[in-house]
Amino acid sequence: MPVRETTRGSRKTDLGGRYDLVICGASFAGLAVARQVADSGGEILMIDRYEVGERQTSACAIPTCWLEALDLLEAEAQRFGELVVHTPHRTVSMPLPWEFSTFDYPALCRLMWERSGVRFETAKVDGRTPGEEDGLITVETDRGGLSAPLVVDALGWRRILDPGMAVTPPGAPLSRALEVHPRGTSKDLEVWIEREYVPAGYGWSFPAGDEVRVGVGSFDPEYHVRKPTEALAGDLGVEAEAWQGNWIPHRLREATADGVFFAGDSAGHCYPLTAEGIRPAFYFGLALGALLADVLSGRSTRERALADYGRFSRSHALRYDGLLAAQRTLPRIPPRLLPSALGSLTDERLASRAFARYLDLAPPGFVRAIGRPATAGRVLARAA
Ligand SMILES: Cc1cc2nc3c(=O)[nH]c(=O)nc-3n(C[C@H](O)[C@H](O)[C@H](O)COP(=O)(O)OP(=O)(O)OC[C@H]3O[C@@H](n4cnc5c(N)ncnc54)[C@H](O)[C@@H]3O)c2cc1C
């Protein structure tokens, strides 16, 4: 069992009381919210059951331009200019019009937190008390009840602060993914679309300096991925060690419920088909943070922020539906036809167009546009 660094025993003081904003979850979505509200005034508390960056939640691959836009290149581990896709009948190398990077999770999270200046405490969220009292929502934690008019659930797929929505695997629209992080090196960003490993989903090997992150994800929540992950690691000649895995939502959910704001996996913001969840967690977290900054500095109200944010998130529904349709189609393509389906993406012009459209789902230019909280409402209206 890994040793928890979390504050325990007699050091675990009561945090109960009133705040202006409570951000629950200090991974990608929560840290993006914290980045935006940094100088807005008010009593802000961010909590997580682990220390910032203590528990890696993904393989940590992201378009490099997003690391650049957020000024986080310090945390970069390795960079790639092409994606190597293995199918049963052929291996295809796709040139990427923009690069991908893997990064160091603890380094990235700590950089974002330190720069935000937001107060952080470790606390486990158990739920919320029903309703509101004097316009305040109370988050129940193992360190007391935290009451605030503004509450963010960036706690991942469980959506803990929405008791009205039961997200229970394996019945819920979730994918499952598992990976190992052995020592090793490689120069290629690789993906396997091979039924031998998983009937609906894909395997990957994402190198990150002196470790490789090798895993398998299944769009079908009933399909277990431990053995396929061991098989892929075995085929690559690396140890199946240092495991991490989780459920991944593959359907967009409402981004607000009963006065609470949801961002990242709690709002189903992870993209279907690719299971890329870090960039959208940043994107929606930044949008939400900008709207909350407006509320904290008196330029907007909570009700307006709830309406604007809900609308902004929903305005992406068509694009999520399209990706979900592609996720459902992929396993139906006969393996012998996969190379020609993917082969078109070896053409630089076609690849460039397809990848540009994909990047456009959450373009890096959004970071700068949203960087001025005073214009957040207008920026979001335009983006929607
Ligand atoms: C194996 C795997 C590999 C992946 N690889 C990639 C990848 O390479 N690139 C990519 O873009 N996406 C990847 N994803 C998807 C990506 O990890 C998620 O979409 C992303 O982490 C969502 O960010 P988030 O901030 O919403 O939630 P999370 O990163 O899940 O963070 C939730 C936070 O809430 C905290 N928390 C949870 N419950 C409680 C509680 N009760 N009390 C207090 N704190 C709590 C957790 O400790 C955590 O810090 C991968 C997913 C998996 C499972």
Short mmCIF file of C-alpha atoms and ligand atoms in Angstrom, two decimals:
data_model
loop_
_atom_site.label_atom_id
_atom_site.label_comp_id
_atom_site.label_asym_id
_atom_site.label_seq_id
_atom_site.Cartn_x
_atom_site.Cartn_y
_atom_site.Cartn_z
CA MET A 1 0.00 0.00 0.00
CA PRO A 2 1.40 3.45 -0.85
CA VAL A 3 1.98 5.65 2.19
CA ARG A 4 -0.55 8.48 2.45
CA GLU A 5 0.93 11.90 3.06
CA THR A 6 -2.46 13.18 4.06
CA THR A 7 -2.85 15.07 7.33
CA ARG A 8 -4.01 12.55 9.91
CA GLY A 9 -4.48 11.96 13.62
CA SER A 10 -4.10 14.96 15.91
CA ARG A 11 -3.03 17.19 12.98
CA LYS A 12 -6.44 16.72 11.42
CA THR A 13 -8.08 19.91 12.65
CA ASP A 14 -11.68 20.94 12.08
CA LEU A 15 -12.14 23.09 8.96
CA GLY A 16 -15.87 23.58 9.49
CA GLY A 17 -17.27 27.05 8.86
CA ARG A 18 -18.26 29.53 6.21
CA TYR A 19 -16.36 30.22 2.98
CA ASP A 20 -17.12 32.18 -0.19
CA LEU A 21 -16.04 29.35 -2.48
CA VAL A 22 -15.24 25.70 -1.80
CA ILE A 23 -13.47 23.81 -4.61
CA CYS A 24 -13.75 20.05 -4.03
CA GLY A 25 -11.04 18.14 -5.91
CA ALA A 26 -7.49 19.37 -6.61
CA SER A 27 -6.71 17.62 -9.88
CA PHE A 28 -7.06 19.09 -13.40
CA ALA A 29 -10.55 20.61 -13.20
CA GLY A 30 -10.24 21.89 -9.62
CA LEU A 31 -6.80 23.40 -10.25
CA ALA A 32 -8.07 25.16 -13.40
CA VAL A 33 -10.88 26.74 -11.36
CA ALA A 34 -8.34 27.79 -8.69
CA ARG A 35 -6.12 29.39 -11.37
CA GLN A 36 -8.93 31.69 -12.48
CA VAL A 37 -10.26 32.80 -9.08
CA ALA A 38 -6.80 33.51 -7.65
CA ASP A 39 -7.09 37.29 -7.27
CA SER A 40 -10.82 37.67 -6.86
CA GLY A 41 -10.92 38.15 -3.13
CA GLY A 42 -13.09 36.23 -0.72
CA GLU A 43 -12.42 33.21 1.43
CA ILE A 44 -11.58 30.32 -0.92
CA LEU A 45 -10.79 26.76 0.14
CA MET A 46 -9.72 23.90 -2.13
CA ILE A 47 -9.83 20.37 -0.70
CA ASP A 48 -8.85 16.88 -1.80
CA ARG A 49 -8.51 13.61 0.05
CA TYR A 50 -4.84 13.47 -1.04
CA GLU A 51 -2.08 16.07 -1.09
CA VAL A 52 -1.85 18.06 -4.33
CA GLY A 53 -0.32 15.81 -7.02
CA GLU A 54 -0.03 12.80 -4.67
CA ARG A 55 -2.19 10.36 -6.69
CA GLN A 56 -1.78 10.36 -10.46
CA THR A 57 -5.14 10.03 -12.19
CA SER A 58 -4.09 9.43 -15.81
CA ALA A 59 -1.38 8.64 -18.37
CA CYS A 60 -0.90 12.41 -18.56
CA ALA A 61 -0.76 12.98 -22.31
CA ILE A 62 -2.00 16.33 -23.64
CA PRO A 63 -1.55 18.52 -26.74
CA THR A 64 1.73 20.39 -26.11
CA CYS A 65 0.10 23.70 -27.05
CA TRP A 66 -2.06 23.42 -23.90
CA LEU A 67 1.02 23.07 -21.69
CA GLU A 68 2.43 26.12 -23.47
CA ALA A 69 -0.77 28.14 -23.11
CA LEU A 70 -0.92 27.40 -19.38
CA ASP A 71 2.82 28.07 -18.98
CA LEU A 72 3.36 24.54 -17.69
CA LEU A 73 6.15 23.30 -19.98
CA GLU A 74 8.32 22.89 -16.86
CA ALA A 75 6.34 19.74 -16.11
CA GLU A 76 6.73 18.23 -19.60
CA ALA A 77 8.30 14.75 -19.72
CA GLN A 78 8.44 13.89 -23.44
CA ARG A 79 7.16 15.22 -26.77
CA PHE A 80 5.84 13.44 -29.90
CA GLY A 81 5.29 14.54 -33.50
CA GLU A 82 3.42 11.44 -34.67
CA LEU A 83 0.99 8.82 -33.41
CA VAL A 84 1.71 5.17 -34.21
CA VAL A 85 -1.52 3.13 -34.50
CA HIS A 86 -1.32 -0.67 -34.54
CA THR A 87 -4.16 -2.69 -36.07
CA PRO A 88 -4.18 -6.48 -36.56
CA HIS A 89 -3.23 -6.11 -40.21
CA ARG A 90 -1.03 -3.03 -40.40
CA THR A 91 0.74 -0.36 -38.37
CA VAL A 92 0.00 3.21 -39.40
CA SER A 93 2.09 6.28 -38.48
CA MET A 94 0.03 9.45 -38.43
CA PRO A 95 1.86 12.76 -38.62
CA LEU A 96 0.41 15.14 -36.03
CA PRO A 97 -0.07 18.77 -37.11
CA TRP A 98 0.44 19.69 -33.46
CA GLU A 99 2.57 17.83 -30.96
CA PHE A 100 1.53 15.74 -27.99
CA SER A 101 3.38 15.73 -24.66
CA THR A 102 3.40 13.54 -21.62
CA PHE A 103 3.99 15.29 -18.31
CA ASP A 104 4.88 14.71 -14.68
CA TYR A 105 1.62 14.73 -12.70
CA PRO A 106 2.92 15.87 -9.27
CA ALA A 107 5.05 18.62 -10.85
CA LEU A 108 2.18 19.96 -12.96
CA CYS A 109 -0.36 19.92 -10.12
CA ARG A 110 2.01 21.59 -7.66
CA LEU A 111 2.92 24.31 -10.18
CA MET A 112 -0.75 25.09 -10.79
CA TRP A 113 -1.60 25.13 -7.10
CA GLU A 114 1.40 27.24 -6.04
CA ARG A 115 0.68 29.81 -8.72
CA SER A 116 -2.99 30.04 -7.77
CA GLY A 117 -2.19 30.92 -4.17
CA VAL A 118 -5.51 29.31 -3.15
CA ARG A 119 -5.62 27.77 0.36
CA PHE A 120 -5.54 23.96 0.19
CA GLU A 121 -6.38 21.37 2.86
CA THR A 122 -6.71 17.60 2.72
CA ALA A 123 -10.24 16.44 3.53
CA LYS A 124 -12.44 13.61 2.34
CA VAL A 125 -15.79 14.69 0.92
CA ASP A 126 -18.68 12.51 2.05
CA GLY A 127 -21.57 14.39 0.41
CA ARG A 128 -23.71 17.47 0.91
CA THR A 129 -26.57 18.29 3.24
CA PRO A 130 -29.86 18.49 1.32
CA GLY A 131 -31.01 21.94 0.20
CA GLU A 132 -29.55 25.27 1.30
CA GLU A 133 -29.62 27.37 4.43
CA ASP A 134 -29.43 31.17 4.02
CA GLY A 135 -28.13 30.67 0.47
CA LEU A 136 -25.32 28.40 1.67
CA ILE A 137 -24.59 24.84 0.54
CA THR A 138 -22.88 22.61 3.09
CA VAL A 139 -20.27 20.08 1.98
CA GLU A 140 -19.85 17.28 4.51
CA THR A 141 -16.23 16.22 5.02
CA ASP A 142 -14.20 14.24 7.53
CA ARG A 143 -12.94 17.62 8.80
CA GLY A 144 -16.32 19.23 9.34
CA GLY A 145 -19.09 20.89 7.35
CA LEU A 146 -17.91 23.52 4.84
CA SER A 147 -20.62 26.06 3.96
CA ALA A 148 -20.44 28.39 0.97
CA PRO A 149 -22.71 30.01 -1.61
CA LEU A 150 -20.33 28.77 -4.34
CA VAL A 151 -19.41 25.09 -4.41
CA VAL A 152 -17.52 23.24 -7.16
CA ASP A 153 -17.50 19.45 -7.55
CA ALA A 154 -14.26 18.58 -9.40
CA LEU A 155 -14.14 15.19 -7.68
CA GLY A 156 -14.12 13.01 -10.77
CA TRP A 157 -16.59 10.50 -12.25
CA ARG A 158 -18.52 9.74 -9.01
CA ARG A 159 -20.20 13.19 -9.01
CA ILE A 160 -20.38 13.02 -5.24
CA LEU A 161 -22.17 16.33 -4.69
CA ASP A 162 -25.18 15.37 -6.81
CA PRO A 163 -27.03 12.74 -4.77
CA GLY A 164 -29.86 12.94 -7.34
CA MET A 165 -27.71 11.30 -10.00
CA ALA A 166 -26.56 7.79 -9.22
CA VAL A 167 -23.39 6.99 -11.16
CA THR A 168 -23.03 3.30 -10.40
CA PRO A 169 -20.72 1.11 -12.48
CA PRO A 170 -21.00 -0.99 -14.49
CA GLY A 171 -24.53 0.14 -15.44
CA ALA A 172 -23.69 3.85 -15.93
CA PRO A 173 -22.25 5.24 -19.20
CA LEU A 174 -18.64 4.79 -18.17
CA SER A 175 -15.53 3.32 -19.76
CA ARG A 176 -12.93 1.55 -17.66
CA ALA A 177 -9.16 1.99 -17.97
CA LEU A 178 -6.13 0.58 -16.25
CA GLU A 179 -2.43 1.13 -16.77
CA VAL A 180 1.01 0.25 -15.43
CA HIS A 181 3.98 2.61 -15.07
CA PRO A 182 7.16 0.52 -15.38
CA ARG A 183 10.63 2.02 -15.80
CA GLY A 184 11.67 2.08 -19.44
CA THR A 185 12.09 4.31 -22.44
CA SER A 186 10.61 4.59 -25.92
CA LYS A 187 10.44 7.29 -28.55
CA ASP A 188 6.92 6.47 -29.84
CA LEU A 189 3.42 7.45 -28.76
CA GLU A 190 1.57 4.23 -29.61
CA VAL A 191 -2.02 3.02 -29.71
CA TRP A 192 -3.38 -0.51 -30.36
CA ILE A 193 -6.83 -1.02 -31.89
CA GLU A 194 -6.78 -4.78 -31.61
CA ARG A 195 -9.61 -7.02 -30.42
CA GLU A 196 -7.03 -9.41 -29.07
CA TYR A 197 -6.55 -6.88 -26.25
CA VAL A 198 -10.01 -5.32 -26.04
CA PRO A 199 -13.14 -5.80 -28.22
CA ALA A 200 -14.27 -2.16 -27.89
CA GLY A 201 -11.54 0.26 -26.91
CA TYR A 202 -7.79 0.54 -27.32
CA GLY A 203 -4.44 -0.05 -25.70
CA TRP A 204 -1.63 2.49 -25.41
CA SER A 205 2.01 3.03 -24.59
CA PHE A 206 2.82 6.61 -23.63
CA PRO A 207 6.50 7.10 -22.77
CA ALA A 208 7.35 9.79 -20.23
CA GLY A 209 11.10 10.15 -19.86
CA ASP A 210 12.32 7.16 -17.87
CA GLU A 211 8.93 5.43 -17.51
CA VAL A 212 6.34 4.13 -19.94
CA ARG A 213 2.62 4.26 -19.24
CA VAL A 214 1.07 1.14 -20.75
CA GLY A 215 -2.64 0.52 -20.45
CA VAL A 216 -5.93 -0.65 -21.90
CA GLY A 217 -9.29 1.13 -21.92
CA SER A 218 -12.65 -0.49 -22.64
CA PHE A 219 -15.72 1.46 -23.78
CA ASP A 220 -17.73 -1.48 -22.43
CA PRO A 221 -17.79 -1.13 -18.62
CA GLU A 222 -18.46 -4.87 -18.22
CA TYR A 223 -15.19 -5.82 -19.91
CA HIS A 224 -12.31 -6.18 -17.42
CA VAL A 225 -8.99 -4.76 -18.54
CA ARG A 226 -6.49 -6.12 -16.01
CA LYS A 227 -5.50 -9.21 -18.04
CA PRO A 228 -5.32 -7.28 -21.35
CA THR A 229 -3.07 -4.70 -19.66
CA GLU A 230 -0.79 -7.49 -18.41
CA ALA A 231 -0.80 -8.99 -21.91
CA LEU A 232 0.13 -5.70 -23.60
CA ALA A 233 2.88 -5.01 -21.03
CA GLY A 234 4.15 -8.58 -21.59
CA ASP A 235 4.14 -8.12 -25.38
CA LEU A 236 6.13 -4.90 -24.95
CA GLY A 237 8.59 -6.60 -22.60
CA VAL A 238 7.93 -4.32 -19.61
CA GLU A 239 6.92 -5.18 -16.05
CA ALA A 240 3.23 -4.93 -15.12
CA GLU A 241 3.90 -2.80 -12.03
CA ALA A 242 2.82 0.51 -10.47
CA TRP A 243 -0.85 0.12 -11.40
CA GLN A 244 -3.40 2.89 -11.60
CA GLY A 245 -6.86 2.95 -13.10
CA ASN A 246 -10.32 4.38 -12.93
CA TRP A 247 -13.74 4.70 -14.50
CA ILE A 248 -14.08 7.35 -17.21
CA PRO A 249 -17.44 8.95 -18.09
CA HIS A 250 -18.21 8.90 -21.81
CA ARG A 251 -21.39 10.94 -21.84
CA LEU A 252 -21.82 14.64 -21.16
CA ARG A 253 -23.80 15.36 -17.96
CA GLU A 254 -25.51 18.52 -16.69
CA ALA A 255 -22.80 20.91 -15.47
CA THR A 256 -24.90 22.30 -12.60
CA ALA A 257 -27.32 20.69 -10.14
CA ASP A 258 -29.02 22.11 -7.03
CA GLY A 259 -26.71 25.13 -6.90
CA VAL A 260 -23.46 23.12 -7.32
CA PHE A 261 -21.07 23.57 -10.27
CA PHE A 262 -19.49 20.46 -11.85
CA ALA A 263 -16.31 20.44 -13.97
CA GLY A 264 -14.15 17.74 -15.53
CA ASP A 265 -15.16 14.09 -15.18
CA SER A 266 -17.93 14.94 -12.67
CA ALA A 267 -19.67 16.76 -15.57
CA GLY A 268 -18.80 14.05 -18.12
CA HIS A 269 -16.38 16.44 -19.85
CA CYS A 270 -13.89 13.69 -20.85
CA TYR A 271 -14.14 13.11 -24.61
CA PRO A 272 -15.77 9.87 -25.77
CA LEU A 273 -13.73 7.79 -28.27
CA THR A 274 -10.29 9.15 -27.31
CA ALA A 275 -10.87 9.27 -23.52
CA GLU A 276 -8.89 12.51 -23.52
CA GLY A 277 -10.04 14.15 -20.29
CA ILE A 278 -7.30 16.52 -19.15
CA ARG A 279 -7.71 19.19 -21.82
CA PRO A 280 -11.52 19.39 -21.39
CA ALA A 281 -11.11 19.41 -17.59
CA PHE A 282 -8.81 22.43 -18.00
CA TYR A 283 -11.08 24.07 -20.57
CA PHE A 284 -14.32 23.81 -18.59
CA GLY A 285 -12.50 24.45 -15.30
CA LEU A 286 -11.07 27.71 -16.67
CA ALA A 287 -14.48 28.76 -17.99
CA LEU A 288 -16.11 28.02 -14.65
CA GLY A 289 -13.31 29.76 -12.72
CA ALA A 290 -13.70 32.90 -14.83
CA LEU A 291 -17.45 33.02 -14.14
CA LEU A 292 -16.88 32.45 -10.43
CA ALA A 293 -14.25 35.20 -10.38
CA ASP A 294 -16.93 37.55 -11.68
CA VAL A 295 -19.25 36.51 -8.84
CA LEU A 296 -16.57 36.81 -6.16
CA SER A 297 -15.64 40.31 -7.28
CA GLY A 298 -19.27 41.44 -7.39
CA ARG A 299 -19.63 41.70 -11.17
CA SER A 300 -22.09 38.83 -11.43
CA THR A 301 -24.37 36.69 -9.31
CA ARG A 302 -24.39 33.00 -8.48
CA GLU A 303 -27.66 32.51 -10.38
CA ARG A 304 -26.22 34.09 -13.50
CA ALA A 305 -23.05 32.02 -13.25
CA LEU A 306 -25.12 28.83 -12.86
CA ALA A 307 -27.16 29.69 -15.96
CA ASP A 308 -24.15 30.82 -18.06
CA TYR A 309 -21.99 27.85 -17.15
CA GLY A 310 -24.78 25.31 -17.68
CA ARG A 311 -25.50 26.81 -21.10
CA PHE A 312 -21.82 26.94 -22.05
CA SER A 313 -21.30 23.27 -21.20
CA ARG A 314 -24.51 22.18 -22.96
CA SER A 315 -23.50 24.11 -26.09
CA HIS A 316 -20.86 21.41 -26.66
CA ALA A 317 -23.39 18.56 -26.62
CA LEU A 318 -23.46 18.00 -30.39
CA ARG A 319 -19.70 17.57 -30.51
CA TYR A 320 -19.82 15.09 -27.63
CA ASP A 321 -22.64 13.19 -29.35
CA GLY A 322 -20.52 12.98 -32.52
CA LEU A 323 -17.57 11.52 -30.61
CA LEU A 324 -19.86 9.05 -28.84
CA ALA A 325 -21.25 7.93 -32.21
CA ALA A 326 -17.67 7.38 -33.44
CA GLN A 327 -16.89 5.45 -30.23
CA ARG A 328 -19.82 3.14 -30.98
CA THR A 329 -18.82 2.75 -34.65
CA LEU A 330 -15.13 1.93 -34.13
CA PRO A 331 -15.65 -1.60 -32.72
CA ARG A 332 -18.02 -2.40 -35.61
CA ILE A 333 -15.40 -1.75 -38.32
CA PRO A 334 -14.11 -5.14 -39.49
CA PRO A 335 -10.40 -5.38 -38.52
CA ARG A 336 -9.35 -5.92 -42.16
CA LEU A 337 -10.87 -2.52 -43.05
CA LEU A 338 -9.23 -0.64 -40.17
CA PRO A 339 -5.94 0.09 -41.97
CA SER A 340 -7.71 1.77 -44.90
CA ALA A 341 -10.05 3.66 -42.54
CA LEU A 342 -7.04 4.94 -40.61
CA GLY A 343 -4.76 5.01 -43.65
CA SER A 344 -6.33 8.24 -44.92
CA LEU A 345 -4.86 9.92 -41.84
CA THR A 346 -1.34 9.14 -43.04
CA ASP A 347 -1.97 11.79 -45.69
CA GLU A 348 -0.60 14.98 -44.18
CA ARG A 349 -3.36 17.24 -45.51
CA LEU A 350 -6.21 15.01 -44.33
CA ALA A 351 -4.54 14.37 -40.97
CA SER A 352 -3.99 18.09 -40.55
CA ARG A 353 -7.68 18.83 -41.15
CA ALA A 354 -8.96 16.02 -38.91
CA PHE A 355 -6.62 16.82 -36.03
CA ALA A 356 -7.27 20.57 -36.33
CA ARG A 357 -11.01 19.91 -35.92
CA TYR A 358 -10.32 17.72 -32.94
CA LEU A 359 -8.08 20.35 -31.30
CA ASP A 360 -10.79 22.91 -31.95
CA LEU A 361 -13.04 21.13 -29.44
CA ALA A 362 -11.02 22.98 -26.80
CA PRO A 363 -8.48 25.20 -28.55
CA PRO A 364 -5.44 26.48 -26.64
CA GLY A 365 -6.33 30.08 -27.59
CA PHE A 366 -9.16 29.78 -25.06
CA VAL A 367 -6.64 30.13 -22.22
CA ARG A 368 -5.72 33.65 -23.28
CA ALA A 369 -9.26 34.66 -24.15
CA ILE A 370 -10.53 33.58 -20.77
CA GLY A 371 -7.56 35.21 -19.00
CA ARG A 372 -9.54 38.40 -18.42
CA PRO A 373 -12.29 37.59 -15.93
CA ALA A 374 -14.09 40.90 -16.61
CA THR A 375 -14.99 39.62 -20.07
CA ALA A 376 -15.72 36.02 -19.07
CA GLY A 377 -19.44 36.23 -19.77
CA ARG A 378 -18.95 37.60 -23.27
CA VAL A 379 -16.14 35.18 -24.10
CA LEU A 380 -18.28 32.24 -23.08
CA ALA A 381 -21.31 33.49 -24.96
CA ARG A 382 -19.16 33.77 -28.11
CA ALA A 383 -17.59 30.35 -27.56
CA ALA A 384 -21.04 28.77 -27.14
C1 LIG B 1 -5.80 4.88 -16.86
C2 LIG B 1 -6.23 6.22 -17.37
C3 LIG B 1 -5.41 6.91 -18.25
C4 LIG B 1 -5.81 8.16 -18.76
N1 LIG B 1 -4.95 8.83 -19.60
C5 LIG B 1 -5.29 10.06 -20.05
C6 LIG B 1 -4.37 10.81 -20.85
O1 LIG B 1 -3.25 10.38 -21.13
N2 LIG B 1 -4.78 12.03 -21.30
C7 LIG B 1 -6.01 12.55 -20.99
O2 LIG B 1 -6.30 13.67 -21.43
N3 LIG B 1 -6.87 11.87 -20.21
C8 LIG B 1 -6.55 10.65 -19.71
N4 LIG B 1 -7.42 9.97 -18.89
C9 LIG B 1 -8.67 10.63 -18.49
C10 LIG B 1 -8.35 11.68 -17.39
O3 LIG B 1 -7.55 11.05 -16.40
C11 LIG B 1 -9.59 12.25 -16.69
O4 LIG B 1 -10.56 12.61 -17.64
C12 LIG B 1 -9.15 13.47 -15.87
O5 LIG B 1 -8.28 13.04 -14.83
C13 LIG B 1 -10.34 14.21 -15.27
O6 LIG B 1 -9.86 15.24 -14.44
P1 LIG B 1 -10.72 15.72 -13.18
O7 LIG B 1 -9.94 16.82 -12.55
O8 LIG B 1 -12.12 15.96 -13.57
O9 LIG B 1 -10.80 14.44 -12.22
P2 LIG B 1 -9.64 13.60 -11.54
O10 LIG B 1 -8.35 13.81 -12.22
O11 LIG B 1 -10.18 12.21 -11.40
O12 LIG B 1 -9.53 14.24 -10.08
C14 LIG B 1 -10.48 14.08 -9.08
C15 LIG B 1 -9.85 14.53 -7.77
O13 LIG B 1 -10.84 14.41 -6.74
C16 LIG B 1 -10.29 13.78 -5.61
N5 LIG B 1 -11.35 13.06 -4.92
C17 LIG B 1 -12.12 12.06 -5.40
N6 LIG B 1 -13.02 11.67 -4.46
C18 LIG B 1 -12.81 12.46 -3.37
C19 LIG B 1 -13.43 12.57 -2.08
N7 LIG B 1 -14.45 11.78 -1.70
N8 LIG B 1 -12.97 13.50 -1.22
C20 LIG B 1 -11.94 14.33 -1.58
N9 LIG B 1 -11.30 14.25 -2.76
C21 LIG B 1 -11.74 13.33 -3.66
C22 LIG B 1 -9.21 12.84 -6.18
O14 LIG B 1 -8.23 12.56 -5.20
C23 LIG B 1 -8.67 13.66 -7.35
O15 LIG B 1 -7.58 14.47 -6.97
C24 LIG B 1 -7.05 8.73 -18.37
C25 LIG B 1 -7.87 8.04 -17.47
C26 LIG B 1 -7.47 6.80 -16.97
C27 LIG B 1 -8.35 6.09 -15.98
#
